[in-house]
Each structure stands twice: as structure tokens, then as C-alpha cells.
């Protein structure tokens, strides 16, 4: 039987690195992330977090001594997992530009709940602007890493002749990030594939 990460008195079992096991528990962090994603950082209370994570306040502060802010930053960093998986898929693809385009196309077919949530990282940049520079910076750095990946992929495609558009790859990489940022607002206005699909196709035509 798998050993619980909590003991009876709500003190976490320390892992081999000497920090509470809850800190490294992916499932627990994802539960907290979903609450932040749905409600935003400001509107999420400690009670909301504890209920979602299924722990007491003692266990929580033992793992996250910086409280809600430390947890939120950790959930932002967890989003890098999705980016790493996507980057790996694109990097090993014979048609990386097509895979990037397909990623954007897939946005249109998401269900309405996903449309209404938008992107966790984009939401954070918008909410934290002028509110918390540290949290805002964490989110911006992820978007910039994605932008850099787009730029390097586009540059390689231009050099091997699979991408005809010879615009500065830095500008095209930034264009795709701008598309991502914008579509995560627009999808809340038009949460329908019939409306989003043609709009996304029109904007992807730049990357031909």
C-alpha cells in the first residue's frame, strides 16, 4: 500500500531532500492550480486552497512557509511541464511548423469551460500587472521561453526552406505569442469553433 504523505498529526513525512513531501506531490499542486485558474490569485482564499488540496493549515504552512504566494508561484512553474512536453514533440517532428499551427488550431475545438478559463499564464500576467512584480515576472518568463522556442523553430524552418516567409524570426516568434495572448481573451467572447476556427486560420496564414 502506498504510504500517505501525511501522518496522523498532519505533519508531512519528509522526503529524502529534507522538505515536506507535499511540495513535490504533482496531484496536490494541480488541485491548487485548478482553483487559482478558475478564480484567480486575488479571489482565492486560504480556505479554498486547503479544501481543494485536502489538507489542514498546519500541513500547508509546513510545506509552503511563504503561504499562498509561494504556492501560487509553484503552480506557475508546474505549467512548464506542459510546455516541455510540447517542445519535445515539436523538436522531434519532421514538420515542426505544422505541429505549431495544429496546436493553435486545436484551441478552437476546446470545450466552453476551457475557453472561459483561458490560459493560466496569460491570466496571471494580466492580473499581476501592477500588483505583484515577482509573480508577474514568473509568468512572463514562461511566455518568453515559449517565444524563444518559436523563434528558433521558425529560423530553422526558414533556413531549410520549409517556411517561405523570411520575416525576422524574432518578430514571427513574437507574433505567435501575441496571437496566443490575444486568442485567450477572444475565446471568452466567441467560445465556438465555428467562430474561432476561421479567425485562427487567418492569423496563421502569416506563417506560411
Tab-separated table of C-alpha atoms in Angstrom:
chain	number	residue	atom	x	y	z
A	1	UNK	CA	0.000	0.000	0.000
A	2	UNK	CA	1.283	3.441	-0.903
A	3	UNK	CA	2.332	5.376	2.160
A	4	UNK	CA	0.403	8.560	2.860
A	5	UNK	CA	2.285	11.837	2.689
A	6	UNK	CA	0.638	12.850	5.971
A	7	UNK	CA	0.866	11.416	9.447
A	8	UNK	CA	-1.945	11.493	11.964
A	9	UNK	CA	-0.976	14.836	13.465
A	10	UNK	CA	-0.920	16.497	9.991
A	11	UNK	CA	2.877	16.753	9.883
A	12	UNK	CA	4.153	15.675	6.453
A	13	UNK	CA	6.653	12.898	6.083
A	14	UNK	CA	9.875	14.480	4.941
A	15	UNK	CA	11.300	13.213	1.673
A	16	UNK	CA	14.956	12.470	1.079
A	17	UNK	CA	15.734	16.079	0.233
A	18	UNK	CA	14.520	17.166	3.631
A	19	UNK	CA	11.422	19.101	2.590
A	20	UNK	CA	7.753	18.125	3.019
A	21	UNK	CA	6.587	15.532	0.505
A	22	UNK	CA	3.509	17.616	-0.290
A	23	UNK	CA	5.791	20.124	-2.028
A	24	UNK	CA	6.687	17.505	-4.627
A	25	UNK	CA	3.231	15.974	-4.964
A	26	UNK	CA	2.069	16.723	-8.507
A	27	UNK	CA	-1.559	15.830	-7.845
A	28	UNK	CA	-1.808	18.130	-4.822
A	29	UNK	CA	-0.271	21.040	-6.714
A	30	UNK	CA	-2.568	20.519	-9.694
A	31	UNK	CA	-5.610	20.680	-7.424
A	32	UNK	CA	-4.440	24.030	-6.088
A	33	UNK	CA	-3.651	25.188	-9.595
A	34	UNK	CA	-7.198	24.486	-10.759
A	35	UNK	CA	-8.602	26.697	-8.016
A	36	UNK	CA	-6.256	29.554	-8.932
A	37	UNK	CA	-7.017	29.014	-12.633
A	38	UNK	CA	-10.756	29.248	-12.077
A	39	UNK	CA	-10.855	32.074	-9.524
A	40	UNK	CA	-7.610	33.963	-9.982
A	41	UNK	CA	-4.965	34.613	-7.349
A	42	UNK	CA	-6.620	37.520	-5.562
A	43	UNK	CA	-10.059	35.941	-5.218
A	44	UNK	CA	-8.729	32.596	-3.963
A	45	UNK	CA	-8.762	32.306	-0.186
A	46	UNK	CA	-6.657	30.052	2.012
A	47	UNK	CA	-9.817	28.119	2.831
A	48	UNK	CA	-10.391	27.489	-0.894
A	49	UNK	CA	-6.855	26.165	-1.219
A	50	UNK	CA	-6.984	23.915	1.827
A	51	UNK	CA	-10.294	22.438	0.741
A	52	UNK	CA	-9.019	21.726	-2.772
A	53	UNK	CA	-5.766	20.217	-1.544
A	54	UNK	CA	-7.479	18.255	1.226
A	55	UNK	CA	-5.090	19.334	3.977
A	56	UNK	CA	-5.069	21.408	7.149
A	57	UNK	CA	-3.452	24.788	7.646
A	58	UNK	CA	-0.615	23.291	9.711
A	59	UNK	CA	0.378	20.950	6.902
A	60	UNK	CA	0.049	23.730	4.366
A	61	UNK	CA	2.345	26.190	6.145
A	62	UNK	CA	4.822	23.455	6.934
A	63	UNK	CA	5.176	22.865	3.185
A	64	UNK	CA	4.725	26.460	1.985
A	65	UNK	CA	6.147	28.814	4.555
A	66	UNK	CA	5.567	31.717	2.173
A	67	UNK	CA	1.844	30.923	2.214
A	68	UNK	CA	-0.468	31.438	-0.735
A	69	UNK	CA	2.107	33.369	-2.761
A	70	UNK	CA	4.735	30.636	-2.562
A	71	UNK	CA	2.164	28.022	-3.570
A	72	UNK	CA	0.951	30.147	-6.468
A	73	UNK	CA	4.476	30.604	-7.815
A	74	UNK	CA	4.991	26.863	-7.586
A	75	UNK	CA	1.801	26.214	-9.582
A	76	UNK	CA	3.013	28.663	-12.244
A	77	UNK	CA	6.259	26.715	-12.519
A	78	UNK	CA	4.284	23.489	-12.843
A	79	UNK	CA	2.903	24.787	-16.155
A	80	UNK	CA	6.369	24.372	-17.624
A	81	UNK	CA	5.667	20.648	-17.757
A	82	UNK	CA	3.093	21.157	-20.498
A	83	UNK	CA	5.485	23.441	-22.386
A	84	UNK	CA	8.332	20.921	-22.069
A	85	UNK	CA	6.127	18.163	-23.498
A	86	UNK	CA	5.053	20.370	-26.400
A	87	UNK	CA	8.619	21.456	-27.089
A	88	UNK	CA	9.768	17.841	-27.178
A	89	UNK	CA	7.028	16.904	-29.656
A	90	UNK	CA	7.809	19.814	-31.968
A	91	UNK	CA	11.566	19.298	-31.772
A	92	UNK	CA	11.289	15.670	-32.889
A	93	UNK	CA	8.695	16.289	-35.604
A	94	UNK	CA	9.524	16.193	-39.314
A	95	UNK	CA	7.129	19.125	-39.777
A	96	UNK	CA	7.577	21.325	-36.678
A	97	UNK	CA	5.828	24.396	-38.135
A	98	UNK	CA	2.756	22.308	-38.979
A	99	UNK	CA	2.711	20.979	-35.422
A	100	UNK	CA	2.783	24.521	-34.021
A	101	UNK	CA	-0.058	25.505	-36.345
A	102	UNK	CA	-2.064	22.451	-35.313
A	103	UNK	CA	-1.617	23.452	-31.687
A	104	UNK	CA	-3.233	26.819	-32.377
A	105	UNK	CA	-5.966	25.189	-34.457
A	106	UNK	CA	-6.801	22.878	-31.567
A	107	UNK	CA	-7.785	25.885	-29.467
A	108	UNK	CA	-10.964	26.315	-31.498
A	109	UNK	CA	-12.224	22.815	-30.670
A	110	UNK	CA	-11.788	23.113	-26.888
A	111	UNK	CA	-14.927	22.941	-24.772
A	112	UNK	CA	-16.583	26.062	-23.419
A	113	UNK	CA	-15.195	25.562	-19.900
A	114	UNK	CA	-11.638	25.738	-21.231
A	115	UNK	CA	-12.497	28.797	-23.309
A	116	UNK	CA	-13.867	30.579	-20.258
A	117	UNK	CA	-10.785	29.725	-18.196
A	118	UNK	CA	-8.317	30.964	-20.782
A	119	UNK	CA	-4.587	30.429	-20.271
A	120	UNK	CA	-3.359	30.223	-16.682
A	121	UNK	CA	-0.111	32.023	-17.510
A	122	UNK	CA	-1.720	34.777	-19.583
A	123	UNK	CA	-4.349	35.279	-16.873
A	124	UNK	CA	-1.571	35.667	-14.325
A	125	UNK	CA	0.318	38.278	-16.359
A	126	UNK	CA	-2.855	40.345	-16.684
A	127	UNK	CA	-3.933	40.001	-13.039
A	128	UNK	CA	-0.500	40.622	-11.540
A	129	UNK	CA	0.370	43.697	-13.640
A	130	UNK	CA	0.981	46.444	-11.090
A	131	UNK	CA	0.010	44.106	-8.246
A	132	UNK	CA	2.961	41.777	-7.699
A	133	UNK	CA	6.093	42.130	-9.835
A	134	UNK	CA	7.618	38.830	-8.663
A	135	UNK	CA	4.623	36.724	-9.651
A	136	UNK	CA	4.182	38.664	-12.889
A	137	UNK	CA	7.833	38.033	-13.760
A	138	UNK	CA	7.462	34.269	-13.189
A	139	UNK	CA	4.603	34.142	-15.684
A	140	UNK	CA	6.246	36.440	-18.229
A	141	UNK	CA	9.418	34.333	-18.200
A	142	UNK	CA	7.441	31.264	-19.250
A	143	UNK	CA	5.847	33.122	-22.155
A	144	UNK	CA	9.256	34.442	-23.199
A	145	UNK	CA	10.688	30.925	-23.147
A	146	UNK	CA	7.874	29.766	-25.419
A	147	UNK	CA	8.542	32.765	-27.668
A	148	UNK	CA	12.238	31.871	-27.875
A	149	UNK	CA	11.335	28.324	-28.821
A	150	UNK	CA	9.017	29.562	-31.563
A	151	UNK	CA	11.763	31.866	-32.829
A	152	UNK	CA	14.391	29.122	-33.043
A	153	UNK	CA	11.942	26.712	-34.716
A	154	UNK	CA	10.923	29.341	-37.285
A	155	UNK	CA	14.551	30.242	-38.007
A	156	UNK	CA	15.407	26.596	-38.670
A	157	UNK	CA	12.390	26.226	-40.980
A	158	UNK	CA	13.409	29.348	-42.920
A	159	UNK	CA	16.929	28.023	-43.334
A	160	UNK	CA	15.857	24.603	-44.617
A	161	UNK	CA	13.299	26.118	-46.980
A	162	UNK	CA	10.137	24.701	-45.369
A	163	UNK	CA	8.939	28.170	-44.351
A	164	UNK	CA	8.618	30.694	-47.184
A	165	UNK	CA	8.063	33.759	-45.016
A	166	UNK	CA	11.528	35.233	-44.459
A	167	UNK	CA	10.450	37.884	-41.962
A	168	UNK	CA	12.797	38.229	-38.984
A	169	UNK	CA	12.183	35.026	-36.948
A	170	UNK	CA	12.284	37.049	-33.740
A	171	UNK	CA	9.335	39.089	-34.978
A	172	UNK	CA	7.445	35.971	-36.101
A	173	UNK	CA	8.068	34.277	-32.753
A	174	UNK	CA	6.697	37.341	-31.027
A	175	UNK	CA	3.759	37.343	-33.444
A	176	UNK	CA	2.799	33.834	-32.320
A	177	UNK	CA	2.976	34.815	-28.656
A	178	UNK	CA	0.839	37.844	-29.424
A	179	UNK	CA	-1.644	35.526	-31.150
A	180	UNK	CA	-1.685	33.274	-28.087
A	181	UNK	CA	-2.210	36.172	-25.699
A	182	UNK	CA	-4.957	37.677	-27.815
A	183	UNK	CA	-6.841	34.479	-28.590
A	184	UNK	CA	-7.079	33.704	-24.874
A	185	UNK	CA	-9.188	36.824	-24.482
A	186	UNK	CA	-11.140	36.411	-27.715
A	187	UNK	CA	-12.056	32.787	-26.948
A	188	UNK	CA	-14.008	34.086	-23.958
A	189	UNK	CA	-16.015	36.312	-26.293
A	190	UNK	CA	-16.535	33.725	-29.022
A	191	UNK	CA	-16.401	30.307	-27.361
A	192	UNK	CA	-17.381	28.466	-30.515
A	193	UNK	CA	-15.217	26.573	-33.021
A	194	UNK	CA	-17.176	27.962	-35.968
A	195	UNK	CA	-16.218	31.477	-34.917
A	196	UNK	CA	-12.722	30.870	-33.589
A	197	UNK	CA	-11.538	28.485	-36.299
A	198	UNK	CA	-11.573	30.899	-39.278
A	199	UNK	CA	-10.043	33.665	-37.149
A	200	UNK	CA	-7.138	31.454	-36.113
A	201	UNK	CA	-6.609	30.232	-39.696
A	202	UNK	CA	-6.458	33.801	-40.967
A	203	UNK	CA	-3.779	34.695	-38.434
A	204	UNK	CA	-1.785	31.514	-39.054
A	205	UNK	CA	-1.617	32.352	-42.748
A	206	UNK	CA	1.269	34.668	-41.874
A	207	UNK	CA	3.353	31.597	-41.002
A	208	UNK	CA	3.302	30.079	-44.493
